Short mmCIF file of C-alpha atoms and ligand atoms in Angstrom, two decimals:
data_model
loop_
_atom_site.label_atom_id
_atom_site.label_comp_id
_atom_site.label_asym_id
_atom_site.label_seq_id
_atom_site.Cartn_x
_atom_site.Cartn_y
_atom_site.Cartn_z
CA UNK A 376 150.02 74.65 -45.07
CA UNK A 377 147.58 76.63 -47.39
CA UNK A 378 147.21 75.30 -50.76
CA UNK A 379 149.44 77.31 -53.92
CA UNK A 380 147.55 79.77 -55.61
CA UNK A 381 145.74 80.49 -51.70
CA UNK A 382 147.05 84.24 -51.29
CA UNK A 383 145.94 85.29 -54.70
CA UNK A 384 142.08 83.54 -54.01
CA UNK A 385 142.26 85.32 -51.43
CA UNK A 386 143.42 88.69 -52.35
CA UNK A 387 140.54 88.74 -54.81
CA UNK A 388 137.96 87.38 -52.25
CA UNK A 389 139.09 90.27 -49.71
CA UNK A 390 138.28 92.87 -52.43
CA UNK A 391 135.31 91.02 -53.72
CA UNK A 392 133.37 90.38 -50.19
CA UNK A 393 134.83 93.98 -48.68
CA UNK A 394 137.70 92.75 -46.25
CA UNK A 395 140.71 94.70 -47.86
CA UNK A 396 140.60 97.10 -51.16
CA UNK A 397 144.23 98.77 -52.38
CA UNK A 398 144.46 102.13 -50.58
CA UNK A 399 143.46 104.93 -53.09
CA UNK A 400 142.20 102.68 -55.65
CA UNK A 401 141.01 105.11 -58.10
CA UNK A 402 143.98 107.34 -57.68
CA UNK A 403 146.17 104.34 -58.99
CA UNK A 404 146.85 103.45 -55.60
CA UNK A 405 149.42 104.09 -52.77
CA UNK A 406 151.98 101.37 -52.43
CA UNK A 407 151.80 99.98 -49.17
CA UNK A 408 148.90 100.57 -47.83
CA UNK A 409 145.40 99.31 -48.12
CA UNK A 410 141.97 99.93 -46.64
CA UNK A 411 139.54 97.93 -44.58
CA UNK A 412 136.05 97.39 -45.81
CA UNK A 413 132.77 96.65 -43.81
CA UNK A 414 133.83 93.14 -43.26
CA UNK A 415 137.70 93.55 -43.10
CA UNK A 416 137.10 96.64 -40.37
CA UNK A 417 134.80 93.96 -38.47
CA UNK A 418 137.55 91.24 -38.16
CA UNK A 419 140.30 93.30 -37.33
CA UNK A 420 138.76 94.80 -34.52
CA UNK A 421 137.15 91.27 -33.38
CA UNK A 422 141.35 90.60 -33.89
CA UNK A 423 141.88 93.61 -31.33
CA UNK A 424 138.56 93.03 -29.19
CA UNK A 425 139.53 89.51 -28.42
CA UNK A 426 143.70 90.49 -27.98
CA UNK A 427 142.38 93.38 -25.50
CA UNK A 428 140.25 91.36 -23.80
CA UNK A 429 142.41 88.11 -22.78
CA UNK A 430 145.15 90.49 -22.13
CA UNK A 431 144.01 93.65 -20.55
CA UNK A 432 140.41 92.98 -19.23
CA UNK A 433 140.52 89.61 -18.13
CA UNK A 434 143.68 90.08 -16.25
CA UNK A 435 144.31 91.68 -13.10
CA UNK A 436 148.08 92.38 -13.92
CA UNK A 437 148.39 94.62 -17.17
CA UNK A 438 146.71 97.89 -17.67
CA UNK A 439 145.86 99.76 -21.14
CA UNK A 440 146.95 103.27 -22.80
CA UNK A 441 146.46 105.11 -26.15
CA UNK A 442 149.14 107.05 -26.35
CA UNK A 443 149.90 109.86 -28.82
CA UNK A 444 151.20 108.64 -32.20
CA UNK A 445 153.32 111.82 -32.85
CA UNK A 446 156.09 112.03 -29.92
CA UNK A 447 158.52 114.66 -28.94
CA UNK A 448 161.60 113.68 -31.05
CA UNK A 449 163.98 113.13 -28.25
CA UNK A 450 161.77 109.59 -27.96
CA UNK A 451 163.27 108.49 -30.65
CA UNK A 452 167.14 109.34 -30.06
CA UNK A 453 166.63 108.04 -26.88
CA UNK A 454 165.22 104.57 -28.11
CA UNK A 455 167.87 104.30 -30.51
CA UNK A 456 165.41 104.64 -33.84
CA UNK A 457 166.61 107.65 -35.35
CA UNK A 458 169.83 105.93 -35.77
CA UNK A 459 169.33 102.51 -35.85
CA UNK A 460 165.85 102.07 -36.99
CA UNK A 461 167.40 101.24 -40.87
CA UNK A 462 167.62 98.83 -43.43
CA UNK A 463 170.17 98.55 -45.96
CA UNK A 464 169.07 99.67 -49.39
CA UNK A 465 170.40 99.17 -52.65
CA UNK A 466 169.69 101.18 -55.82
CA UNK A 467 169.75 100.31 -59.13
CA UNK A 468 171.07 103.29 -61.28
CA UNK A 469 169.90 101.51 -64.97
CA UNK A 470 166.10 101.09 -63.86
CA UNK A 471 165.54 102.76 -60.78
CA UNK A 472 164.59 99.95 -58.76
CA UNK A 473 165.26 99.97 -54.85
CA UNK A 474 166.26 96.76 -52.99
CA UNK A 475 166.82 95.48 -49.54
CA UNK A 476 170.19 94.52 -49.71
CA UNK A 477 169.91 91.31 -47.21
CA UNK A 478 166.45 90.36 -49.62
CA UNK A 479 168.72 90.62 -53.14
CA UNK A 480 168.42 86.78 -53.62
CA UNK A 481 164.62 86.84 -53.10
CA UNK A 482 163.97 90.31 -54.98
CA UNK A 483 163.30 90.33 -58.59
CA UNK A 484 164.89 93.17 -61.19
CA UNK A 485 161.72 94.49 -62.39
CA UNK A 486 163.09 93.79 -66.51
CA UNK A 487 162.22 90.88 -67.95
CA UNK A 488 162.38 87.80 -68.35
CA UNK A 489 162.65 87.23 -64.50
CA UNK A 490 165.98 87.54 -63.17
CA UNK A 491 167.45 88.59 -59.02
CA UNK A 492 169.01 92.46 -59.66
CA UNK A 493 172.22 92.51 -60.64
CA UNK A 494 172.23 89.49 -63.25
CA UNK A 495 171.39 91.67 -66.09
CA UNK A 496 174.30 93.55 -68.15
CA UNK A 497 172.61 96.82 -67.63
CA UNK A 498 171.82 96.45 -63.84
CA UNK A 499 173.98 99.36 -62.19
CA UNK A 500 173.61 98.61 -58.21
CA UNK A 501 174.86 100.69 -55.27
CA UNK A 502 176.94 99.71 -52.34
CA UNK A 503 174.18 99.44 -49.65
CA UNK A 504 173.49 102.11 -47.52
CA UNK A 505 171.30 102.94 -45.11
CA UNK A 506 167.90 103.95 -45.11
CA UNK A 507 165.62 105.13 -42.24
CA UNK A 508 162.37 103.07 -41.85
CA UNK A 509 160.44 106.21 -39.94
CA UNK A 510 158.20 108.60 -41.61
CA UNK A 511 159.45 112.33 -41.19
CA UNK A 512 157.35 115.32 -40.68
CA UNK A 513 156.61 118.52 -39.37
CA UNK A 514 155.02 120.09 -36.07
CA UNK A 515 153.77 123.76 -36.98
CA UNK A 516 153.51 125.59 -40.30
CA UNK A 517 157.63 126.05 -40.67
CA UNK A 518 159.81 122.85 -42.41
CA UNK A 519 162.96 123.17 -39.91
CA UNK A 520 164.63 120.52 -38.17
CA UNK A 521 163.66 121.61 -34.97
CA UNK A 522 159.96 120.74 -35.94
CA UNK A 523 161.13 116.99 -36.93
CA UNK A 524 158.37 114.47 -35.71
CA UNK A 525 158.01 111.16 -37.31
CA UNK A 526 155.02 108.97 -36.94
CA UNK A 527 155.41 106.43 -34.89
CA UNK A 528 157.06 103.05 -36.27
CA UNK A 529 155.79 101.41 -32.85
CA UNK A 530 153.68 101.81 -30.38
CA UNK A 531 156.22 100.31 -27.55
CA UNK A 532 157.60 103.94 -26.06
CA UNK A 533 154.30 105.80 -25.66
CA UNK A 534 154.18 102.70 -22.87
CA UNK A 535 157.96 103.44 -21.66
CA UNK A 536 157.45 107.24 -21.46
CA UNK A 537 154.29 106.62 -19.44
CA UNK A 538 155.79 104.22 -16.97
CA UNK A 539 156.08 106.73 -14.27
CA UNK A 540 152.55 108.34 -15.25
CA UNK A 541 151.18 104.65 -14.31
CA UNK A 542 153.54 104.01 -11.36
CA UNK A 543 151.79 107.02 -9.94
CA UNK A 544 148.17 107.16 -11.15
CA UNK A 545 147.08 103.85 -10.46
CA UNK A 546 147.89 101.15 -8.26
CA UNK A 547 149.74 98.22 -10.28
CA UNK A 548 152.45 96.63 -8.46
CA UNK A 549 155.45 94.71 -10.08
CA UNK A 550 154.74 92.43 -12.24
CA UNK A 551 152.57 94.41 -14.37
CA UNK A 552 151.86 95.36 -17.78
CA UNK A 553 150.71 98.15 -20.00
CA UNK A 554 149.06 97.38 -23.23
CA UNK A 555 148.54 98.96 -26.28
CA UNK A 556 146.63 98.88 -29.96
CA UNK A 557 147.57 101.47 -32.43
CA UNK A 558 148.62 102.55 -35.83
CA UNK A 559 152.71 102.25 -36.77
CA UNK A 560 154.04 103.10 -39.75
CA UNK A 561 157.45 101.83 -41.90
CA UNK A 562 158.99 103.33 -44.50
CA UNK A 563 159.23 99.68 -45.35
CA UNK A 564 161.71 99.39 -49.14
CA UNK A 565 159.96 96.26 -50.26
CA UNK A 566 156.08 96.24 -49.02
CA UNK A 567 154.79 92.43 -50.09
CA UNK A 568 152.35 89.56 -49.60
CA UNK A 569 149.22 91.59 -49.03
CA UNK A 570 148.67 93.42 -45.88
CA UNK A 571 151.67 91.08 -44.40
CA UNK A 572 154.15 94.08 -44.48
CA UNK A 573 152.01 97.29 -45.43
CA UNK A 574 153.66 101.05 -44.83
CA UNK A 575 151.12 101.47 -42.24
CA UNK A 576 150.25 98.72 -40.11
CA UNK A 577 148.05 98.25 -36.52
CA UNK A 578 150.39 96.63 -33.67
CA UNK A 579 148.99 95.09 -30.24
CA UNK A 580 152.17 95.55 -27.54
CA UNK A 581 152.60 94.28 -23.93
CA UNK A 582 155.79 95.70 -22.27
CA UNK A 583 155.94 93.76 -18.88
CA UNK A 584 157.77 94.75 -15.73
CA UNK A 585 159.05 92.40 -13.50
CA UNK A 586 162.01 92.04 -11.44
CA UNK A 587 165.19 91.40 -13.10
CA UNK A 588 165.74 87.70 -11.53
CA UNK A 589 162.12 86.62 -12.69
CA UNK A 590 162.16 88.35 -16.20
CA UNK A 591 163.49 84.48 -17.68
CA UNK A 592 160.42 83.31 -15.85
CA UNK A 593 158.72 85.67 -17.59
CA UNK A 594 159.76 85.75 -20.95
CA UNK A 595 158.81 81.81 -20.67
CA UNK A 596 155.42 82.48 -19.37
CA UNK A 597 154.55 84.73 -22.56
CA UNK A 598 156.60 82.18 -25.25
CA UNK A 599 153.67 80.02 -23.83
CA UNK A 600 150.67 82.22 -23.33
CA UNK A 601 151.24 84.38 -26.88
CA UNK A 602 151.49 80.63 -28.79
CA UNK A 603 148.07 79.58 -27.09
CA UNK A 604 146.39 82.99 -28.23
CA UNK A 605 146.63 81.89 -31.13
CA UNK A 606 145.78 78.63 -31.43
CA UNK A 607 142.29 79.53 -29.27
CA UNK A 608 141.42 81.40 -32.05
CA UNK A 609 141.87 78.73 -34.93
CA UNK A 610 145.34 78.71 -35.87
CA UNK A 611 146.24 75.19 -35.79
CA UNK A 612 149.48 74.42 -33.91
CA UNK A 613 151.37 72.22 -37.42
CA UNK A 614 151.06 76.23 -38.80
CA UNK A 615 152.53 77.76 -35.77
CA UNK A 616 156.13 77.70 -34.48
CA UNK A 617 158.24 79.27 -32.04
CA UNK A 618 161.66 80.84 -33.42
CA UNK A 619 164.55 81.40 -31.07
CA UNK A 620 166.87 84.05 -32.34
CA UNK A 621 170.15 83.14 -32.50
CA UNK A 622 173.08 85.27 -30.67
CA UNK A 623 174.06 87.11 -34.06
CA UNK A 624 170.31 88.02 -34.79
CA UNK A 625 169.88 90.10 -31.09
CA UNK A 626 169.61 93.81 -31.13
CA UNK A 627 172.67 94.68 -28.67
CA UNK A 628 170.27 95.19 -25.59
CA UNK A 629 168.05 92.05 -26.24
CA UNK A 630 168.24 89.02 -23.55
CA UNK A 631 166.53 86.98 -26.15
CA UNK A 632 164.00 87.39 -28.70
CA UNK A 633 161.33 84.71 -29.81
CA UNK A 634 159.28 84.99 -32.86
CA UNK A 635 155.98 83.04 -33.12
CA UNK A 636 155.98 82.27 -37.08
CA UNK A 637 153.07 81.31 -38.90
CA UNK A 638 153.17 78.82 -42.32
CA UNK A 639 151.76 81.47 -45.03
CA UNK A 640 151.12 80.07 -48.19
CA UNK A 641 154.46 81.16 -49.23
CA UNK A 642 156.00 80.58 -46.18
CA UNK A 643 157.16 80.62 -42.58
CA UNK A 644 156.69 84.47 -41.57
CA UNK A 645 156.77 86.43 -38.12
CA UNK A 646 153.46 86.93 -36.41
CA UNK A 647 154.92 88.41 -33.12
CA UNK A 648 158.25 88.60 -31.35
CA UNK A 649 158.47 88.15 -28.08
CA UNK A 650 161.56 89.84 -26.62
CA UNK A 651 163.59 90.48 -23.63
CA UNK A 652 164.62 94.51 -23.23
CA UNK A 653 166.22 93.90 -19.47
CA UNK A 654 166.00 97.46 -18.74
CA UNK A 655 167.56 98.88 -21.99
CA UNK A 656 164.63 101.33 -22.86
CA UNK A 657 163.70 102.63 -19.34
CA UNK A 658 167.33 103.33 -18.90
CA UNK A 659 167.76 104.79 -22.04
CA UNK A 660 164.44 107.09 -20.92
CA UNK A 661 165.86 108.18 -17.56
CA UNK A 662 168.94 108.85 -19.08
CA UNK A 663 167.38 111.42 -22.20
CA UNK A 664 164.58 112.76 -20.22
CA UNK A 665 166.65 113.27 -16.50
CA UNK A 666 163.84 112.20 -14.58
CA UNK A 667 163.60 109.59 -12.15
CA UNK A 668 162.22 106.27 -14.13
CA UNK A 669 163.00 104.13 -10.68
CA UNK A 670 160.39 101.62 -8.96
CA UNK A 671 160.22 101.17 -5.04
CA UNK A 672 159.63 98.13 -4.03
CA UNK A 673 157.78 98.79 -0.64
CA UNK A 674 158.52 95.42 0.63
CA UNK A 675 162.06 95.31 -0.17
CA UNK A 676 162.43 98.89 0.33
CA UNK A 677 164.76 98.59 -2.72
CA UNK A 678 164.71 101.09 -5.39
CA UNK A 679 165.51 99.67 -9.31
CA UNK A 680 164.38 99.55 -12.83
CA UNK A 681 162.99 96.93 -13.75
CA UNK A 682 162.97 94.66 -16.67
CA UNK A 683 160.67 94.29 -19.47
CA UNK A 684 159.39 91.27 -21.39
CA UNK A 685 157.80 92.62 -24.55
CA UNK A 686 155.20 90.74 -26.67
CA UNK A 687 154.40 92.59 -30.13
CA UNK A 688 152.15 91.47 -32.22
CA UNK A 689 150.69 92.60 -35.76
CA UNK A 690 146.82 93.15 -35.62
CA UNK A 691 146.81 93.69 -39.31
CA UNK A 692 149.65 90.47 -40.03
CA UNK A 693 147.71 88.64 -37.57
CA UNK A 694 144.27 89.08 -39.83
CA UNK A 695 146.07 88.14 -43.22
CA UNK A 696 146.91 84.52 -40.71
CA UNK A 697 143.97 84.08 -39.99
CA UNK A 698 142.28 84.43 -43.12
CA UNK A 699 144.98 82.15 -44.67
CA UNK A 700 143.97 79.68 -41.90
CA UNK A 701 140.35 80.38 -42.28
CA UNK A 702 140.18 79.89 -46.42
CA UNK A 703 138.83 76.72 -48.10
CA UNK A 704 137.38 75.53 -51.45
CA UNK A 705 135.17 71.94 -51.31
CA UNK A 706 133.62 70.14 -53.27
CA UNK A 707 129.55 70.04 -52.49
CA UNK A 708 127.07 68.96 -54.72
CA UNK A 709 129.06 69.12 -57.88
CA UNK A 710 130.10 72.87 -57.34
CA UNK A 711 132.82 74.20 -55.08
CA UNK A 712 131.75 76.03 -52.03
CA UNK A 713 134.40 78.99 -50.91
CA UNK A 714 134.33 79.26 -47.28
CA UNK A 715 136.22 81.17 -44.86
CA UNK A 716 135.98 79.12 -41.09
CA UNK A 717 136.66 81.90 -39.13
CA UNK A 718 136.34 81.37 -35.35
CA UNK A 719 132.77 82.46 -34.33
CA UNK A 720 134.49 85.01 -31.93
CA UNK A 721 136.35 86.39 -35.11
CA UNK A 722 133.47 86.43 -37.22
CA UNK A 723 132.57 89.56 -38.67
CA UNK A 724 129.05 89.10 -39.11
CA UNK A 725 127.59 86.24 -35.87
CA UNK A 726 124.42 85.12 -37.69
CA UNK A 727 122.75 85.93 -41.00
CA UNK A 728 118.66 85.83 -41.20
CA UNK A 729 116.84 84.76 -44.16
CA UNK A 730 113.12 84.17 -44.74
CA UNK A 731 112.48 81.18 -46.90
CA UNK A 732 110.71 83.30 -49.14
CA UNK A 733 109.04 86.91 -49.54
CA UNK A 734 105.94 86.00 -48.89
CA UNK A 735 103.49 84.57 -45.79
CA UNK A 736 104.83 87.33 -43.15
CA UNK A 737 108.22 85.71 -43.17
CA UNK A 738 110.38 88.17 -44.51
CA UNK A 739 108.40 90.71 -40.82
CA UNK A 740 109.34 87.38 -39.22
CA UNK A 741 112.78 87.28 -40.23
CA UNK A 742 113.24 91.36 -39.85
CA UNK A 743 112.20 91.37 -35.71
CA UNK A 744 114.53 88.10 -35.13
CA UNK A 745 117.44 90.43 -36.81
CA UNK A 746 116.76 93.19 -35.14
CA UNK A 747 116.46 91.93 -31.96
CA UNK A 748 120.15 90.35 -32.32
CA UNK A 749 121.21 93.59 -33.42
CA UNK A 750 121.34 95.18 -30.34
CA UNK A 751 123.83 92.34 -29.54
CA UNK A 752 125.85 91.14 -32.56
CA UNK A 753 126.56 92.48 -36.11
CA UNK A 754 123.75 90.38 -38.26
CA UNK A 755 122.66 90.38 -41.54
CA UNK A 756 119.43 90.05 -43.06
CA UNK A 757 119.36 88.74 -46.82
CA UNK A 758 116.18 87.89 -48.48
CA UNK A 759 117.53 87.92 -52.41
CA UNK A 760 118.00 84.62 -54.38
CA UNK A 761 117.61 81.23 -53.59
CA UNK A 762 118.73 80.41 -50.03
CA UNK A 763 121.15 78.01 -50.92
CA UNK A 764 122.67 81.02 -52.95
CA UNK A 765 122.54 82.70 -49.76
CA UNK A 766 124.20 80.21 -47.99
CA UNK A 767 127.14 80.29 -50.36
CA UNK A 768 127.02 83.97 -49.64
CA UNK A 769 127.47 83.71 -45.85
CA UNK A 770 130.05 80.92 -46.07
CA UNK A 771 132.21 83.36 -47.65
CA UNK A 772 132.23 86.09 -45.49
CA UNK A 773 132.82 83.35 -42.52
CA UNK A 774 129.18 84.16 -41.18
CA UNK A 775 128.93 80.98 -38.19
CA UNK A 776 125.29 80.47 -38.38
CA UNK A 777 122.54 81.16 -40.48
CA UNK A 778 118.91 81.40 -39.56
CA UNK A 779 115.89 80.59 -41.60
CA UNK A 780 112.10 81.68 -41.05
CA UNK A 781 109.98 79.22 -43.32
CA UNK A 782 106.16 77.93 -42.76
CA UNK A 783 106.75 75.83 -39.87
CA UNK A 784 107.60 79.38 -38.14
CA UNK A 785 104.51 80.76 -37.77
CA UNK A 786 103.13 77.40 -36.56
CA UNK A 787 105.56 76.03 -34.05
CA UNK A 788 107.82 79.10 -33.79
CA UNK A 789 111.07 77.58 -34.63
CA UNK A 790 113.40 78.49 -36.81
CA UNK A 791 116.06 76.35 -39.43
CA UNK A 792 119.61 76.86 -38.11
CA UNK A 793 121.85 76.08 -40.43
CA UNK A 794 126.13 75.90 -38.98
CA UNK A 795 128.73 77.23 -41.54
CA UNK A 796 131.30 74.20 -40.98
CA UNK A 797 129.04 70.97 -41.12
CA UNK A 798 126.70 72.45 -43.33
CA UNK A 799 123.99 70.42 -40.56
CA UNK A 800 120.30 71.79 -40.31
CA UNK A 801 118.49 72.11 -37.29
CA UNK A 802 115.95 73.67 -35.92
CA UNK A 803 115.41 75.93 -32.34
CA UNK A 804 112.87 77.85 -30.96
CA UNK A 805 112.73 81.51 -31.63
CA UNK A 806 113.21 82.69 -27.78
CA UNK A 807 116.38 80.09 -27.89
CA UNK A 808 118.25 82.05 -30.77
CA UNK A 809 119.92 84.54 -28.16
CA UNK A 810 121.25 81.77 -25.50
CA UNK A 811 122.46 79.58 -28.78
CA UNK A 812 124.82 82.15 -29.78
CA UNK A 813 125.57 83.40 -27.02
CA UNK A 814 127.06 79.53 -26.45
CA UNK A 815 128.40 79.59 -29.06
CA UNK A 816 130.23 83.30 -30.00
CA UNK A 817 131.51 84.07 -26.38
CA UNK A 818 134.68 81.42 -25.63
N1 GAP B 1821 158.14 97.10 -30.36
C1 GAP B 1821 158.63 95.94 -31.01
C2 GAP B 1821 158.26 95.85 -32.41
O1 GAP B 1821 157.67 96.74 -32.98
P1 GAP B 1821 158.58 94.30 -34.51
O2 GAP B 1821 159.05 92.87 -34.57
O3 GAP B 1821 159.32 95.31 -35.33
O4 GAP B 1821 158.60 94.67 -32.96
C3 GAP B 1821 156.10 93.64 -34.18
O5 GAP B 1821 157.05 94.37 -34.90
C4 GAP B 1821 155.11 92.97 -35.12
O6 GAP B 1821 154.56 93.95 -35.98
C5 GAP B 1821 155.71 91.94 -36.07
O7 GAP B 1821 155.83 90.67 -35.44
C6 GAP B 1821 154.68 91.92 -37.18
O8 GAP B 1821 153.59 91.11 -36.81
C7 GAP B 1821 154.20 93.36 -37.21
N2 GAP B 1821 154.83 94.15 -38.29
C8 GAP B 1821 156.09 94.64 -38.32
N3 GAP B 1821 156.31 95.33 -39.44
C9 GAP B 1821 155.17 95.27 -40.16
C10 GAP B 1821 154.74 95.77 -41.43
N4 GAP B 1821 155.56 96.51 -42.18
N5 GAP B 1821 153.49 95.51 -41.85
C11 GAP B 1821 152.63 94.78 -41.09
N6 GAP B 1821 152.97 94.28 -39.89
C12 GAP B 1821 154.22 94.51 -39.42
#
């Protein structure tokens, strides 16, 4: 588990080194949301590169879709959202505060000193009610309910809606997947930790079809597959576990629902849940829109819906875990080194290039080696300061591997490579730079 103190370091490295900034800074902000910088944007979509790939490209069973984010309405009734997409809210009458009511023990009233709402004389509270998680708006220039959209709180039924649009336009026979990476957004009472529950968030869904007597099989298969994702990409398995939902905790249609939980510095939270629909959402689908949501099996000649194992994950929870994995302090040399041990596939930036110093052709040197991995890999080239200063630099953006033109470069046409982790110097040739990383960045 990450040390105390670890989300505030690195809240203020994120802003410092350009991961995440507070959205609308200079307007006083926006609660809830926040904005990726030239590193942050980097990682997250290394976060949804490496996600697409292992799921979508490197698998002959599950096909991608970008669906639209604002839906007909009717989407929503029929998923069950527009009634039961809540959470129970509680106001506060003396200060104006809002609360979820199943988060009152772990909420604080916002006077002072520190007390939960409700302990203080003046605190006026509410019976709970609820409150609708999904963003309203409007289609057209006229503010009627008939123009109700909301934005999308997830990007699951653009995949359900396009079922038969797949059945028909491609070839994918069951089991199969559809995939998808987009923006959601929740109307969520109490956004905390960071970017762990923002207003507007990126998810990366799976809903999987199979036949109703394998979907156990199934839901197995991706317990075990979604838990390895993760750990191939540096989250060590003592900060990962797997969270059966008890009977009480199921949405009515759910066959069971997983959660893989990562150990945040403050504690266990939900990374992805895993769930069993059985055929609750195409039904639901067929039965709003009248059309025909069957599949034929053409060996069985059998005609059914099938059910759906549903892996959702959080591409923007997912890149707050793995920069609380990823963060460390250490002693070297008498000062403390901040470094972020990203995997080299999540790296933002694959290899930083420095010459030794601005003199002797080195710093031409150092420019053609960058831009000749530039057509490959974002790189950075950094010729201010000392180079151990440099280093420092790189370790905290998570760079893997930094390169150094010196002297001996012009002679023997090697260069210094120095690896983020071990700190360990060595040197290759020039025209080895490319196959090293590729090694060494493609799993
Ligand atoms: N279609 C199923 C679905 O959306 P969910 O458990 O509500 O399931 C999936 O959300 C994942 O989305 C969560 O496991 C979490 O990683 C992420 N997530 C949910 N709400 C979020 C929020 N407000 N901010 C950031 N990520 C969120």
């Amino acid at each position: 588990m990450a040390e105390p103190g670890t989300l505030e370091k690195l809240v203020s490295l994120c802003k410092r080194r350009g991961f995440v900034y507070p959205g609308s800074e200079i307007y006083g902000g926006l609660t809830g949301t926040w904005d990726y910088g030239p590193l942050g944007v980097e990682l997250l979509r290394n976060i949804k590169n490496a996600w697409w790939h292992d799921n979508v490209t490197a698998r002959d069973d599950i096909v991608g879709l970008d669906s639209a984010i604002l839906m007909n309405r009717t989407v929503w009734q029929a998923s069950g959202h527009e009634d039961a997409f809540t959470d129970p809210l509680i106001d506060c009458k003396a200060c104006k505060a809002r609360f979820r009511a199943d988060q009152i023990a772990e909420s604080a009233c916002p006077r002072k000193p520190s007390k939960h709402p409700g302990e203080f004389a003046e605190c006026q509270l509410t019976e709970a009610r609820k409150f609708n998680l999904m963003f309203k708006t409007f289609v057209g220039p006229v503010e009627e309910s008939a123009a109700t959209v909301y934005l999308r709180p997830e990007t699951a039924q653009g995949m359900f809606v396009n079922f038969k649009n797949v059945c028909d336009s491609t070839r994918v026979k069951l089991p199969f997947g559809i995939a998808q990476i987009g923006k959601a957004f929740r109307n969520e009472i109490t956004p905390k930790q960071f970017i762990f529950r923002s207003r507007e968030f990126e998810l990366m869904e799976i809903e999987f079809f199979c036949k109703p007597e394998t979907s156990q099989e199934w839901y197995r298969t991706w317990q075990d597959t979604r838990f390895a994702w993760y750990q191939s990409l540096g989250l060590k398995g003592s900060n990962l576990r797997l969270r059966e939902h008890a009977k009480e905790e199921l949405a009515f249609y759910s066959r069971g629902t997983s959660d893989i939980e990562y150990q945040f510095p403050w504690g266990w939270g939900e990374l992805e849940g895993i769930a069993h629909r059985g055929d609750y959402d195409l039904s639901q689908h067929q039965k709003f829109s009248g059309k025909d949501l069957t599949y034929f099996d053409d060996e069985t000649k059998e005609r059914f819906l099938p059910h759906v194992i549903e892996p959702a994950a959080g591409a923007t929870r997912a890149t707050l875990a793995f920069l609380c994995e990823a963060y460390a302090e250490e002693q070297v040399e008498g000062e403390t080194r901040t470094v972020l041990r990203l995997s080299p596939r999540l790296a933002p930036v694959k290899a930083a290039i420095f010459p030794l110093v601005k003199k002797e052709g080195m710093p031409e040197r150092a420019m053609a080696i960058c831009n000749d991995l530039k057509k490959h890999w974002p790189v950075f080239y950094d010729e201010k300061g000392a180079v151990g200063r440099r280093y420092r630099r790189q370790d905290e953006a998570g760079t893997p591997f930094c390169l150094t033109v010196d002297g001996q470069t012009a002679q023997d046409q090697t260069v210094t490579v120095r690896e983020r982790d071990s700190m360990t110097q060595t040197r290759i040739g020039v025209d080895h730079i490319r196959n090293f990383l590729i090694e060494r960045l493609i799993d």
